[in-house]
Amino acid sequence: MSEFENYHGVKYETSEAKKMADELNKVTCAI
């Protein structure tokens, strides 16, 4: 199992991908 499995419905295999998703999530929540 990946550490970031099913993060927001998408499987991220690297912390970098999760970091980018976190940044996108912040922007989405701000809208």
Tab-separated table of N, CA and C in Angstrom:
chain	number	residue	atom	x	y	z
A	1	MET	N	0.832	-1.207	0.000
A	1	MET	CA	0.000	0.000	0.000
A	1	MET	C	0.868	1.259	0.000
A	2	SER	N	0.408	2.228	-0.786
A	2	SER	CA	1.145	3.485	-0.846
A	2	SER	C	0.791	4.342	0.357
A	3	GLU	N	1.746	5.123	0.793
A	3	GLU	CA	1.552	5.967	1.973
A	3	GLU	C	0.452	6.999	1.740
A	4	PHE	N	0.315	7.419	0.483
A	4	PHE	CA	-0.674	8.453	0.167
A	4	PHE	C	-1.806	7.876	-0.688
A	5	GLU	N	-2.148	6.598	-0.434
A	5	GLU	CA	-3.176	5.954	-1.247
A	5	GLU	C	-4.533	6.610	-1.045
A	6	ASN	N	-5.242	6.764	-2.138
A	6	ASN	CA	-6.594	7.327	-2.107
A	6	ASN	C	-6.639	8.732	-1.513
A	7	TYR	N	-5.628	9.540	-1.779
A	7	TYR	CA	-5.627	10.916	-1.312
A	7	TYR	C	-6.555	11.710	-2.213
A	8	HIS	N	-7.666	12.147	-1.683
A	8	HIS	CA	-8.691	12.860	-2.455
A	8	HIS	C	-9.143	12.034	-3.666
A	9	GLY	N	-9.240	10.725	-3.490
A	9	GLY	CA	-9.738	9.860	-4.558
A	9	GLY	C	-8.704	9.553	-5.621
A	10	VAL	N	-7.494	10.066	-5.450
A	10	VAL	CA	-6.441	9.800	-6.419
A	10	VAL	C	-5.232	9.221	-5.691
A	11	LYS	N	-4.625	8.216	-6.280
A	11	LYS	CA	-3.484	7.563	-5.633
A	11	LYS	C	-2.184	8.284	-5.981
A	12	TYR	N	-1.577	8.875	-4.973
A	12	TYR	CA	-0.296	9.552	-5.173
A	12	TYR	C	0.817	8.668	-4.620
A	13	GLU	N	1.822	8.426	-5.413
A	13	GLU	CA	2.886	7.519	-5.016
A	13	GLU	C	4.075	8.259	-4.423
A	14	THR	N	4.116	9.574	-4.577
A	14	THR	CA	5.247	10.328	-4.055
A	14	THR	C	4.771	11.487	-3.214
A	15	SER	N	5.574	11.893	-2.283
A	15	SER	CA	5.219	13.015	-1.418
A	15	SER	C	5.129	14.297	-2.237
A	16	GLU	N	5.889	14.372	-3.318
A	16	GLU	CA	5.870	15.562	-4.175
A	16	GLU	C	4.501	15.722	-4.823
A	17	ALA	N	3.935	14.609	-5.277
A	17	ALA	CA	2.604	14.654	-5.894
A	17	ALA	C	1.572	15.084	-4.859
A	18	LYS	N	1.725	14.592	-3.619
A	18	LYS	CA	0.792	14.962	-2.563
A	18	LYS	C	0.953	16.441	-2.221
A	19	LYS	N	2.190	16.905	-2.242
A	19	LYS	CA	2.442	18.316	-1.940
A	19	LYS	C	1.755	19.213	-2.968
A	20	MET	N	1.830	18.824	-4.235
A	20	MET	CA	1.170	19.610	-5.285
A	20	MET	C	-0.343	19.557	-5.095
A	21	ALA	N	-0.851	18.408	-4.706
A	21	ALA	CA	-2.286	18.267	-4.472
A	21	ALA	C	-2.720	19.139	-3.305
A	22	ASP	N	-1.885	19.212	-2.271
A	22	ASP	CA	-2.189	20.058	-1.122
A	22	ASP	C	-2.277	21.524	-1.535
A	23	GLU	N	-1.362	21.952	-2.390
A	23	GLU	CA	-1.382	23.341	-2.859
A	23	GLU	C	-2.645	23.613	-3.680
A	24	LEU	N	-3.001	22.663	-4.542
A	24	LEU	CA	-4.215	22.810	-5.340
A	24	LEU	C	-5.441	22.834	-4.446
A	25	ASN	N	-5.425	22.001	-3.407
A	25	ASN	CA	-6.556	21.922	-2.490
A	25	ASN	C	-6.744	23.245	-1.754
A	26	LYS	N	-5.641	23.876	-1.375
A	26	LYS	CA	-5.709	25.175	-0.687
A	26	LYS	C	-6.366	26.213	-1.598
A	27	VAL	N	-5.980	26.217	-2.865
A	27	VAL	CA	-6.542	27.168	-3.823
A	27	VAL	C	-8.031	26.892	-4.023
A	28	THR	N	-8.376	25.605	-4.131
A	28	THR	CA	-9.773	25.233	-4.347
A	28	THR	C	-10.628	25.632	-3.151
A	29	CYS	N	-10.118	25.429	-1.953
A	29	CYS	CA	-10.868	25.761	-0.747
A	29	CYS	C	-11.003	27.276	-0.590
A	30	ALA	N	-10.043	28.009	-1.133
A	30	ALA	CA	-10.063	29.464	-0.989
A	30	ALA	C	-11.137	30.091	-1.872
A	31	ILE	N	-11.509	29.372	-2.920
A	31	ILE	CA	-12.513	29.912	-3.846
A	31	ILE	C	-13.905	29.810	-3.221
